[in-house]
mmCIF file of C-alpha atoms and ligand atoms in Angstrom:
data_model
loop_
_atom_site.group_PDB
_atom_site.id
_atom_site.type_symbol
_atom_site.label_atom_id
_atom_site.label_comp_id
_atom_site.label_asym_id
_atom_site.label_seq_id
_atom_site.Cartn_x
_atom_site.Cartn_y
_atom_site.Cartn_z
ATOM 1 C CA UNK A 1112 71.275 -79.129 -84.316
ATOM 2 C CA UNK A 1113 70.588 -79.266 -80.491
ATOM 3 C CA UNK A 1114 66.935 -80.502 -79.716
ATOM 4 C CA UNK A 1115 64.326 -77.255 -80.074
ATOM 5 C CA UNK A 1116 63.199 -76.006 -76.981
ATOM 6 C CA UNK A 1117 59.163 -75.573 -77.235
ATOM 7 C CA UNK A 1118 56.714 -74.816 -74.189
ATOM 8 C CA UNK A 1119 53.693 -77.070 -73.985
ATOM 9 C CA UNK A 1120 50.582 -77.864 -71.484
ATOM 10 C CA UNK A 1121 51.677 -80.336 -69.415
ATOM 11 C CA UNK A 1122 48.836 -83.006 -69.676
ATOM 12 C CA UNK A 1123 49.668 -83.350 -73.610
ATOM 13 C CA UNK A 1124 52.942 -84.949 -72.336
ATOM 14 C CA UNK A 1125 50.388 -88.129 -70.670
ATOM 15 C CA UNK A 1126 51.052 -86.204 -66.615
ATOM 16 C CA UNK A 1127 47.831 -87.290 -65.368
ATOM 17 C CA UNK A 1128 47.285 -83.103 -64.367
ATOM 18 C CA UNK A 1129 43.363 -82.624 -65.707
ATOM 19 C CA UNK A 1130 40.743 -81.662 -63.145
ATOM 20 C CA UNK A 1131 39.520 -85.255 -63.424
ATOM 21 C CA UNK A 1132 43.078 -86.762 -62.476
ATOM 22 C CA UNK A 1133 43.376 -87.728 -66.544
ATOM 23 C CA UNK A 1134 45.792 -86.514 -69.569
ATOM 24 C CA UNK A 1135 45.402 -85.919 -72.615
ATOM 25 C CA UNK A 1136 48.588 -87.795 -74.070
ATOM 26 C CA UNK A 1137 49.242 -86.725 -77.581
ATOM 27 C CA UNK A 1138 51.695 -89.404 -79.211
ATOM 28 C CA UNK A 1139 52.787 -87.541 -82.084
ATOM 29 C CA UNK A 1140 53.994 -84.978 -79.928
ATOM 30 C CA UNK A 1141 55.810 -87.126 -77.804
ATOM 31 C CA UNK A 1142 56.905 -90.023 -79.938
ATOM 32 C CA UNK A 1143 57.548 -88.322 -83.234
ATOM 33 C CA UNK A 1144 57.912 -84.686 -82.661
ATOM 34 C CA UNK A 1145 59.636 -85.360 -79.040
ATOM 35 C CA UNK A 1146 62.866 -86.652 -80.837
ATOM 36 C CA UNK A 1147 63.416 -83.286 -82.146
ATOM 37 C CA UNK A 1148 62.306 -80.966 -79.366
ATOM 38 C CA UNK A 1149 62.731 -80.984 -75.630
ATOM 39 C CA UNK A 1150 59.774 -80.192 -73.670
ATOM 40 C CA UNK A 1151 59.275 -77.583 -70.875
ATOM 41 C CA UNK A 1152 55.333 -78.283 -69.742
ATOM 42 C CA UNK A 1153 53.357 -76.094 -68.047
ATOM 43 C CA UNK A 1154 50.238 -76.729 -66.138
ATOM 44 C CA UNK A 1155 48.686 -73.265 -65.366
ATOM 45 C CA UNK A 1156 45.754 -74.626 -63.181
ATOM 46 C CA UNK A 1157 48.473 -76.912 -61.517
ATOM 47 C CA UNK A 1158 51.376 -74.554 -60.811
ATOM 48 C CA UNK A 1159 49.060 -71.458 -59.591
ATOM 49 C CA UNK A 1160 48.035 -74.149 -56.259
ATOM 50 C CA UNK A 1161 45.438 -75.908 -57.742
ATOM 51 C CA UNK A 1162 44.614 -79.496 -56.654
ATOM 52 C CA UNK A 1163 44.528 -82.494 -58.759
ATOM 53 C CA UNK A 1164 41.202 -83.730 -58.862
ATOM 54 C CA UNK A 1165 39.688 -79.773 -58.791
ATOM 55 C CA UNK A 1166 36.554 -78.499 -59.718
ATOM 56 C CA UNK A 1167 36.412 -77.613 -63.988
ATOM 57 C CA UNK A 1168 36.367 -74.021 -64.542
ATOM 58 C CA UNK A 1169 35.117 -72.362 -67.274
ATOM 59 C CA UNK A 1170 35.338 -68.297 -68.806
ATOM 60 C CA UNK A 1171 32.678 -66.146 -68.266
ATOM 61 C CA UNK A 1172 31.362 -62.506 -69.143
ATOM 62 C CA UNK A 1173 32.810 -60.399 -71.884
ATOM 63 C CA UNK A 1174 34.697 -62.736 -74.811
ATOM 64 C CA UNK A 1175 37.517 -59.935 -74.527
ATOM 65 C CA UNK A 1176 38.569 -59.929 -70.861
ATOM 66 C CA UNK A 1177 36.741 -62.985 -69.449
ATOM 67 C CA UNK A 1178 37.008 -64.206 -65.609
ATOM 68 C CA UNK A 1179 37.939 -67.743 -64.642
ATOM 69 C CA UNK A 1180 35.477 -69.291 -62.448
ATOM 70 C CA UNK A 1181 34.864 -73.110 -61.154
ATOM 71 C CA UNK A 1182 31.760 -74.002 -62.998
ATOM 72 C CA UNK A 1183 29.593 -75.102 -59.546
ATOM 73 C CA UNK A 1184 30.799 -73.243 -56.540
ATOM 74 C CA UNK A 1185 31.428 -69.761 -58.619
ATOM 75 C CA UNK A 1186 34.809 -69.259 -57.179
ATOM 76 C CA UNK A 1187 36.695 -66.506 -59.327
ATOM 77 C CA UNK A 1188 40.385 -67.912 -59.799
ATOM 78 C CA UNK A 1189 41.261 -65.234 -62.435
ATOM 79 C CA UNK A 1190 43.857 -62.767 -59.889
ATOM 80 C CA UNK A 1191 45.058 -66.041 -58.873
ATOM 81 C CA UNK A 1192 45.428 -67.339 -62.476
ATOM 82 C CA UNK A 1193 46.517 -63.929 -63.816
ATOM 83 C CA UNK A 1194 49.364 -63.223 -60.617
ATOM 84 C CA UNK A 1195 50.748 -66.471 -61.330
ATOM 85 C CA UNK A 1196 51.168 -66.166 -64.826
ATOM 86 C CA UNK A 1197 52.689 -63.491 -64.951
ATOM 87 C CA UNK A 1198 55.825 -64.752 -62.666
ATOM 88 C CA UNK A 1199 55.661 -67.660 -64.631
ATOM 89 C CA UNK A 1200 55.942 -65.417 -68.090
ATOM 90 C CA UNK A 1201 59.313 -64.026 -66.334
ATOM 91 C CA UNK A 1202 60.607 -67.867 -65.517
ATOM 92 C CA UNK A 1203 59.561 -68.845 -69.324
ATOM 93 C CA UNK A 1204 61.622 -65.882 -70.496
ATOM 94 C CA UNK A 1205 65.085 -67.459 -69.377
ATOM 95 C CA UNK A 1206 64.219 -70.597 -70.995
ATOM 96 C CA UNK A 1207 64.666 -69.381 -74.630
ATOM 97 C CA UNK A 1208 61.777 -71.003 -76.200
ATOM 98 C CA UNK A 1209 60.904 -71.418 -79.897
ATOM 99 C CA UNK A 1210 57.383 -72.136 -79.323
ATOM 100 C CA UNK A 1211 54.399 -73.284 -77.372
ATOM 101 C CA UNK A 1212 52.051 -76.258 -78.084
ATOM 102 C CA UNK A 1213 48.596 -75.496 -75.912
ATOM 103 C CA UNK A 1214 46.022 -78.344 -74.862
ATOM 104 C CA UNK A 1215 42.806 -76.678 -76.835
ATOM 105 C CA UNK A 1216 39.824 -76.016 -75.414
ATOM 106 C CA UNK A 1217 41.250 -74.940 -72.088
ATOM 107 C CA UNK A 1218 40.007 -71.946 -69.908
ATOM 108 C CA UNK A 1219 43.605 -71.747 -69.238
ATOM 109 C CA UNK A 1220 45.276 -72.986 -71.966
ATOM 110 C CA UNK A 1221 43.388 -72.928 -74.991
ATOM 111 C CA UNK A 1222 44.806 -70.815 -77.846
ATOM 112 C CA UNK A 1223 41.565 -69.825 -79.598
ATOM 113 C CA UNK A 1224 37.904 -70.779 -79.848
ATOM 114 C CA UNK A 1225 37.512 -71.314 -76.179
ATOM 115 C CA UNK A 1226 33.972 -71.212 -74.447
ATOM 116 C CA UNK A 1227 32.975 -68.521 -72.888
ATOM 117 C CA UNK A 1228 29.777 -68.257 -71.017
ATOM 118 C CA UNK A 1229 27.346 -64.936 -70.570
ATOM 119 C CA UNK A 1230 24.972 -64.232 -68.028
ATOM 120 C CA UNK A 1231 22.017 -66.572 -69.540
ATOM 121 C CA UNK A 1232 24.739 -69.497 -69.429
ATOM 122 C CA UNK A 1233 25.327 -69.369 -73.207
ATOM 123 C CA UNK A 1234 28.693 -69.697 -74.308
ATOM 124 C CA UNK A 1235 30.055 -68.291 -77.582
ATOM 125 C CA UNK A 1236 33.305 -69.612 -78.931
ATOM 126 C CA UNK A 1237 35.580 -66.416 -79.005
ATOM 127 C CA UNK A 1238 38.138 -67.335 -76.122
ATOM 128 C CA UNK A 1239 41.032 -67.687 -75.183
ATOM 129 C CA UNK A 1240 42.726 -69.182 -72.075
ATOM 130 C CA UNK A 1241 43.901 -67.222 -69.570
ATOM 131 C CA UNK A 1242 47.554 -68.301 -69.350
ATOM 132 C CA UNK A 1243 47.705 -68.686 -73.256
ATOM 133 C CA UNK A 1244 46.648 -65.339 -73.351
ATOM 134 C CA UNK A 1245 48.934 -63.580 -71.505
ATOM 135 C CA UNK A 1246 51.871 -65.759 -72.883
ATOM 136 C CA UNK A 1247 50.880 -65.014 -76.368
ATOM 137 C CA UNK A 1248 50.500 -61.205 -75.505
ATOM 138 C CA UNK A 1249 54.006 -61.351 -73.669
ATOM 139 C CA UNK A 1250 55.878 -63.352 -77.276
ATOM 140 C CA UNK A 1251 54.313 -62.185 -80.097
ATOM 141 C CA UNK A 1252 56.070 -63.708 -82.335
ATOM 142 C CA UNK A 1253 57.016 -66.724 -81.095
ATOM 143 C CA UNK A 1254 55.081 -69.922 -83.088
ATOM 144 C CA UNK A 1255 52.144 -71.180 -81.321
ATOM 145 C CA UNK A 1256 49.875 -74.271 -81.967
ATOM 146 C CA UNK A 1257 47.279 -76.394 -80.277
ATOM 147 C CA UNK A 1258 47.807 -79.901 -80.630
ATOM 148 C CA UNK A 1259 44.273 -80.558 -81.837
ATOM 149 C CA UNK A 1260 45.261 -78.256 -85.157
ATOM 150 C CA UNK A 1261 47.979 -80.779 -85.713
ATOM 151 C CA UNK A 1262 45.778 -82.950 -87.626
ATOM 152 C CA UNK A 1263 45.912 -80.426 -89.977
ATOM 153 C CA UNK A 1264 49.023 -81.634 -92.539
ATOM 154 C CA UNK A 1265 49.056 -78.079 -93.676
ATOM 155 C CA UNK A 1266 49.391 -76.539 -90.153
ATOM 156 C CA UNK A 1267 51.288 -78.929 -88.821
ATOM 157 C CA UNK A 1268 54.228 -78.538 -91.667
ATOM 158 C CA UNK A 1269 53.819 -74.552 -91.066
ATOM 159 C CA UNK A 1270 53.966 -74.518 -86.744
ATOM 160 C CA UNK A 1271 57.260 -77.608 -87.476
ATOM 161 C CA UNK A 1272 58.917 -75.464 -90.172
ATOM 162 C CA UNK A 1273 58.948 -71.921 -88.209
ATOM 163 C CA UNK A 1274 60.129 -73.487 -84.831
ATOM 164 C CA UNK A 1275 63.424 -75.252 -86.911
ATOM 165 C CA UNK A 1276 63.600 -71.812 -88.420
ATOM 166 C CA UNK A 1277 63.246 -69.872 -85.647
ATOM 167 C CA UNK A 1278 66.233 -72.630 -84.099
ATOM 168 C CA UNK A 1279 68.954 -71.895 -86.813
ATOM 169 C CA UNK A 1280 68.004 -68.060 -86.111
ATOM 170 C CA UNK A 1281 68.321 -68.255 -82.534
ATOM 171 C CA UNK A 1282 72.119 -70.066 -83.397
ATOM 172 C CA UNK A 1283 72.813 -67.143 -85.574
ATOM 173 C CA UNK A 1284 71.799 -64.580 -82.479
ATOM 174 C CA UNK A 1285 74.353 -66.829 -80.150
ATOM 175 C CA UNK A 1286 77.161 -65.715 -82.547
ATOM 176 C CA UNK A 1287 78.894 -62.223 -82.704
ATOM 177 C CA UNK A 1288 76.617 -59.673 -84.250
ATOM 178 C CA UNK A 1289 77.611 -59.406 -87.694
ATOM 179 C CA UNK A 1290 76.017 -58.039 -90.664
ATOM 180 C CA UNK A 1291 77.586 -60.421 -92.904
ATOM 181 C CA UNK A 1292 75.815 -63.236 -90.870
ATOM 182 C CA UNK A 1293 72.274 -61.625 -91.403
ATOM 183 C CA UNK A 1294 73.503 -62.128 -94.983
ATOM 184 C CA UNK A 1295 74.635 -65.099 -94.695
ATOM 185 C CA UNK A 1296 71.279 -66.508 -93.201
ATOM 186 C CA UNK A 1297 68.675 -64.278 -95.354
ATOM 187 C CA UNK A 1298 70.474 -66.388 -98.567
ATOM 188 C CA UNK A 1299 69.679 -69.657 -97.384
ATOM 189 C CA UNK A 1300 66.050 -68.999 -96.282
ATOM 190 C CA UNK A 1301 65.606 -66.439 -99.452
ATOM 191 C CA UNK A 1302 63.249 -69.761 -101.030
ATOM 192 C CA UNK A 1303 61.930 -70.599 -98.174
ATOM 193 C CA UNK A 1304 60.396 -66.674 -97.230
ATOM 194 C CA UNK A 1305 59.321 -66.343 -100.844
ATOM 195 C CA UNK A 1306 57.033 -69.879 -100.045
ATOM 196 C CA UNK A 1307 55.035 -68.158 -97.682
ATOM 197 C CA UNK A 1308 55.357 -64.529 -98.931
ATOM 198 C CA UNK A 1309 56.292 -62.740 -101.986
ATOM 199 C CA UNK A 1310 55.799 -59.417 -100.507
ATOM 200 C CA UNK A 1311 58.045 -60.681 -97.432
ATOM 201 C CA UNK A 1312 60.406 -61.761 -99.785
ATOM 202 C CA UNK A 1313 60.993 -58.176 -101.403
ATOM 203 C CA UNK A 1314 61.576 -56.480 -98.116
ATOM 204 C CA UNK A 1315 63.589 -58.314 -96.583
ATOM 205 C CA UNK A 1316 66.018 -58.533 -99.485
ATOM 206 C CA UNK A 1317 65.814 -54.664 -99.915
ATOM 207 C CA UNK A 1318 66.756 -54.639 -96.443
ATOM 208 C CA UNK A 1319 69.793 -56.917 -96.206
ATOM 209 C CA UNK A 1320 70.630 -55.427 -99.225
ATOM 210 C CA UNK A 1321 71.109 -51.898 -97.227
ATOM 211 C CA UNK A 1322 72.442 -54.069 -94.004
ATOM 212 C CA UNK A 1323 74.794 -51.371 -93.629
ATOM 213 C CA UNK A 1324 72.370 -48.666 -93.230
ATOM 214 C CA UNK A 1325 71.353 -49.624 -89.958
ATOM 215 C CA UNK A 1326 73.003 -50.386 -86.842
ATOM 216 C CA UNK A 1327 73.367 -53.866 -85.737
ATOM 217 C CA UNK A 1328 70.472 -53.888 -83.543
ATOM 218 C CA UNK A 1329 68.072 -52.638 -85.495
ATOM 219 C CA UNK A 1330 68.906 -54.771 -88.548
ATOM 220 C CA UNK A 1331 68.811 -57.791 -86.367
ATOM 221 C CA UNK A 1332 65.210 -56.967 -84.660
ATOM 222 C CA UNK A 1333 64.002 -56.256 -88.257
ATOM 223 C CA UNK A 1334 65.026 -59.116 -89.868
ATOM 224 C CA UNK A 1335 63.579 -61.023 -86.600
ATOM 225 C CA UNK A 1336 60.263 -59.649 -87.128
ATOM 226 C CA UNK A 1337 59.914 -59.842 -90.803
ATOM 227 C CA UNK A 1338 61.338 -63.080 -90.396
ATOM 228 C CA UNK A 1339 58.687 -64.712 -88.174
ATOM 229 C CA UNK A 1340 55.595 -62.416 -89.743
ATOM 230 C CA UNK A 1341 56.839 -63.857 -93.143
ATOM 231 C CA UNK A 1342 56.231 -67.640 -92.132
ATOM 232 C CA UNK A 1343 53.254 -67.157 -90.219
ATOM 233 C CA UNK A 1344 51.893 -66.705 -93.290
ATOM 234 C CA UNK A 1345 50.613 -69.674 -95.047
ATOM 235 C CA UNK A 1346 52.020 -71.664 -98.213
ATOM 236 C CA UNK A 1347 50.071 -72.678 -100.714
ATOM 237 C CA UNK A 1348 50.365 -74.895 -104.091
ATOM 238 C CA UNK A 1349 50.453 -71.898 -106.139
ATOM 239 C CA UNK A 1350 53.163 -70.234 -103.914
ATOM 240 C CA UNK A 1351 55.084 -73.407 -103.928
ATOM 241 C CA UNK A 1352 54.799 -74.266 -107.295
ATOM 242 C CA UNK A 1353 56.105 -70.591 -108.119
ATOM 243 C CA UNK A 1354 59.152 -71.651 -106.050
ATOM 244 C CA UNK A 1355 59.952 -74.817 -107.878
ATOM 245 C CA UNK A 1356 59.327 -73.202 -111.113
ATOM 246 C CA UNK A 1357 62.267 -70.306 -110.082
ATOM 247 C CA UNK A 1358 64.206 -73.395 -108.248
ATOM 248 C CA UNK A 1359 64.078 -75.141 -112.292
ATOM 249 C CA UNK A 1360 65.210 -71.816 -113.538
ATOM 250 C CA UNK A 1361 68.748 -72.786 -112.355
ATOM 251 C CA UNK A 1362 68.996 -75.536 -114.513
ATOM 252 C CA UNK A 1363 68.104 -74.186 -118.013
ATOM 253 C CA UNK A 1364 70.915 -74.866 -119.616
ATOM 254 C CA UNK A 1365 71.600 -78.305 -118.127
ATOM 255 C CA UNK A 1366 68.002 -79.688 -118.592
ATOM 256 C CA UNK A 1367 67.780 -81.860 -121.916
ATOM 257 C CA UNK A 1368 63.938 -81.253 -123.122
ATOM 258 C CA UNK A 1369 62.563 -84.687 -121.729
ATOM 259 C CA UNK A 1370 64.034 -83.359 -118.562
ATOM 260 C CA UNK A 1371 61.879 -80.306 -118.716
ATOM 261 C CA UNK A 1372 59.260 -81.578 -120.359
ATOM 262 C CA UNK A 1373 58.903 -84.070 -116.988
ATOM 263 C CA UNK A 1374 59.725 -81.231 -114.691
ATOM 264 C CA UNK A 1375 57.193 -79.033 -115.348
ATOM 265 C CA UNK A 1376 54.644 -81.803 -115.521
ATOM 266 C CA UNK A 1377 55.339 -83.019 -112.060
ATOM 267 C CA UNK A 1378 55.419 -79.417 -110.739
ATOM 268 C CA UNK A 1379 51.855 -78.500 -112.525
ATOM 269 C CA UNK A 1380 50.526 -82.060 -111.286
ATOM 270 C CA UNK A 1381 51.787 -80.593 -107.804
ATOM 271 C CA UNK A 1382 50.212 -77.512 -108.623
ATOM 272 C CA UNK A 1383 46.590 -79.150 -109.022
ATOM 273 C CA UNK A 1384 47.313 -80.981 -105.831
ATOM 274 C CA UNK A 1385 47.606 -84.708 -107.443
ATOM 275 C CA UNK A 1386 50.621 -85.017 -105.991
ATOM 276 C CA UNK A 1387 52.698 -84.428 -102.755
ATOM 277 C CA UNK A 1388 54.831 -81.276 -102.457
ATOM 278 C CA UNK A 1389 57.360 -84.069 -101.837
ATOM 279 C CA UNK A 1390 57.664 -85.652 -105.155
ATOM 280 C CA UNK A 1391 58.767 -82.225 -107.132
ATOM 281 C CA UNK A 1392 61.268 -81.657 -104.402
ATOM 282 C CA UNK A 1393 62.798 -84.878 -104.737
ATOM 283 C CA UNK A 1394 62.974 -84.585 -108.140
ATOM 284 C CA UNK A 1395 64.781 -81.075 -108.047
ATOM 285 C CA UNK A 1396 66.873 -82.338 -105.291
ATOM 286 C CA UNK A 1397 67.992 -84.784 -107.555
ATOM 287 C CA UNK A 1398 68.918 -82.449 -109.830
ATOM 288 C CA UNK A 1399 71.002 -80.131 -107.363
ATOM 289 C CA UNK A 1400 73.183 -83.063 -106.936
ATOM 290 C CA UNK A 1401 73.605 -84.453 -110.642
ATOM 291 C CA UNK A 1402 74.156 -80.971 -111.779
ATOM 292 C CA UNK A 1403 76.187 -79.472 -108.780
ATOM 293 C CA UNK A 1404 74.166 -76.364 -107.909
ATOM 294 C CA UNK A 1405 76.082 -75.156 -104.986
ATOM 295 C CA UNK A 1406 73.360 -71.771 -104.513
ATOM 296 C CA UNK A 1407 70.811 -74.004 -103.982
ATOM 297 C CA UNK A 1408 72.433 -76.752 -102.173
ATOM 298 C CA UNK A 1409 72.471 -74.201 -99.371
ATOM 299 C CA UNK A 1410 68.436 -73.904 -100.014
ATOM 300 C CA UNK A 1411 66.681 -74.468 -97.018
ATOM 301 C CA UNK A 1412 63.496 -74.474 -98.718
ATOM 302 C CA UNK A 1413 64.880 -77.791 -100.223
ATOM 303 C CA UNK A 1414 65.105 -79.310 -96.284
ATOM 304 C CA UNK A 1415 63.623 -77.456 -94.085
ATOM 305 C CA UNK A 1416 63.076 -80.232 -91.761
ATOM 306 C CA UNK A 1417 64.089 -83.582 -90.755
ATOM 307 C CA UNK A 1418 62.677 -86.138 -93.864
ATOM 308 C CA UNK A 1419 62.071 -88.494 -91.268
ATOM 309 C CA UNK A 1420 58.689 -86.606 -89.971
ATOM 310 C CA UNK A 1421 57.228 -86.726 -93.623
ATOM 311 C CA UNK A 1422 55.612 -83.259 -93.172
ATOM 312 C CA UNK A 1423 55.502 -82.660 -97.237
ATOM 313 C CA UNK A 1424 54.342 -86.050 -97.732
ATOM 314 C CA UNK A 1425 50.980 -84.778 -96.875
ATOM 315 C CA UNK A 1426 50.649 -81.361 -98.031
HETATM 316 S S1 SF4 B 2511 44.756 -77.959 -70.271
HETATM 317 FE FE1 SF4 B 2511 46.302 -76.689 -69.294
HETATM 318 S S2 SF4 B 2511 45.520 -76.318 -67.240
HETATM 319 FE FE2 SF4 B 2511 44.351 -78.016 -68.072
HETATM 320 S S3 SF4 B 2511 45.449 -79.838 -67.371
HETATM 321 FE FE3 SF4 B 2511 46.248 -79.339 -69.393
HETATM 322 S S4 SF4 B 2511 48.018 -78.097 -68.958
HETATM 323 FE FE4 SF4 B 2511 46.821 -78.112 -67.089
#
């Protein structure tokens, strides 16, 4: 797979960009995560003319449509801000990305819970940046993070698992339109949708099932969407562990009873969160090999991402 493409605020790369002339270098994003993914940073303060050191801005006045305004002169930057951005949205659209990683906390770049100041001074925390705003508004769907919500092992594994999604989608868009590749990609991922939504899981597989009902388009924009609304949605132990239970079903009849017996154990010690989701995988995995499952070889949901960044170590 060619390296993801992902949007991200420039100063999380270490460019010293901040109004104070500092970063805010983030070194799993550029050490571990950066062998996987090539960067395209933004700097919204930066690229709309701003200097480097600049005054610190801040949002103020209604949560919902704030203004952007340096914090001791009271200069309004929001046309400015909001002008810019929008040629820059344009720009962003050639670049095909599969995501954006904002700095949080950031009148401009923040992707939730960002200050915002009322008349009295007070600020309540219902934000968001002005750039991230309007990018989020212009690609709804695409996967977007901050990189403070990275500590999170659960959101981390669930931004990292939609972008390498969203990749082998994007390489089945640069092929010739083709029902039978819709089909082709909704069987691999079938696991991997039904981790993060059984409902999901239903629809989509009614509607690949009546691919040829629609025309191309529309079954490919469909898919798209249910695609990416389906893994926004969050795993869970009991999700997963409903997975690994239908994952065993394949193996009935090969399974000797100690086999089982340890199976199930290891997926119910999973389920009460004793263990890694790691540890039933790589025992099924095992499995898949010794007993030659070629329908679930193809499993995504069994690699979903590189090993080497240990996401289901953690969750
Ligand atoms: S938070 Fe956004 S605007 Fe501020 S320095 Fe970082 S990239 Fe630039």
């Amino acid at each position: 797979m060619e390296k993801i493409k992902l949007g991200i605020s420039t100063c999380l790369l270490g460019e010293n960009v901040r109004y104070d002339g500092g970063h805010k270098l983030d070194r799993f994003l550029t050490d571990t995560l950066g062998q996987y993914v090539e960067y395209v940073p933004v700097c919204p303060e930066v690229e709309c003319g701003l200097p480097i050191p600049r005054e610190s801005m801040h949002l103020e006045g209604d949560p919902d449509s704030p203004r952007l305004v340096t914090i001791r002169t009271k200069q309004d930057m929001t046309d400015r801000m909001v002008q810019w951005a929008r040629n820059r949205i344009i720009n962003l659209e050639k670049e095909d990305l599969c995501g954006f990683i904002f700095k949080s906390d950031s009148p401009s770049s923040g992707m939730e819970r960002v200050k915002v100041y009322n008349e009295k001074g007070m600020p309540v925390k219902k934000g968001v940046g002005m750039f991230a705003k309007i990018f989020m508004d212009h690609f709804p769907l695409l996967p977007v993070e901050e990189e403070g919500r990275f500590h999170d092992p659960n959101l981390r594994e669930n931004f990292i698992e939609r972008i390498f999604t969203l990749k082998r989608w994007r390489e089945v868009l640069e092929r010739k339109e083709s029902r039978g590749n819709v089909v082709d990609f909704h069987t691999r991922h079938k696991l991997l949708i039904l981790s993060h939504s059984p409902k999901h899981y239903q629809t989509m597989g009614k509607l690949v099932a009546k691919a040829k009902d629609f025309p191309l388009k529309e079954l490919y924009q469909k898919y798209q969407t249910l695609l990416m609304e389906s893994l926004y949605l969050k795993t869970s132990p009991k999700k997963n562990a409903n997975v690994l239970q239908h994952l065993m079903g394949y193996f009935k009849e090969q399974l000797s009873s100690d086999e089982k017996k340890e199976l199930l154990e290891v997926i119910d010690h999973y389920r009460q969160e004793y263990i890694p989701l790691i540890v039933p995988i790589t025992l099924i995995q095992h499995y898949v090999r010794k007993y030659d499952q070629p329908y679930l070889k193809q499993q995504v949901y069994l690699n979903p991402h590189p090993l080497e960044l240990q996401l289901r170590n953690h969750v």
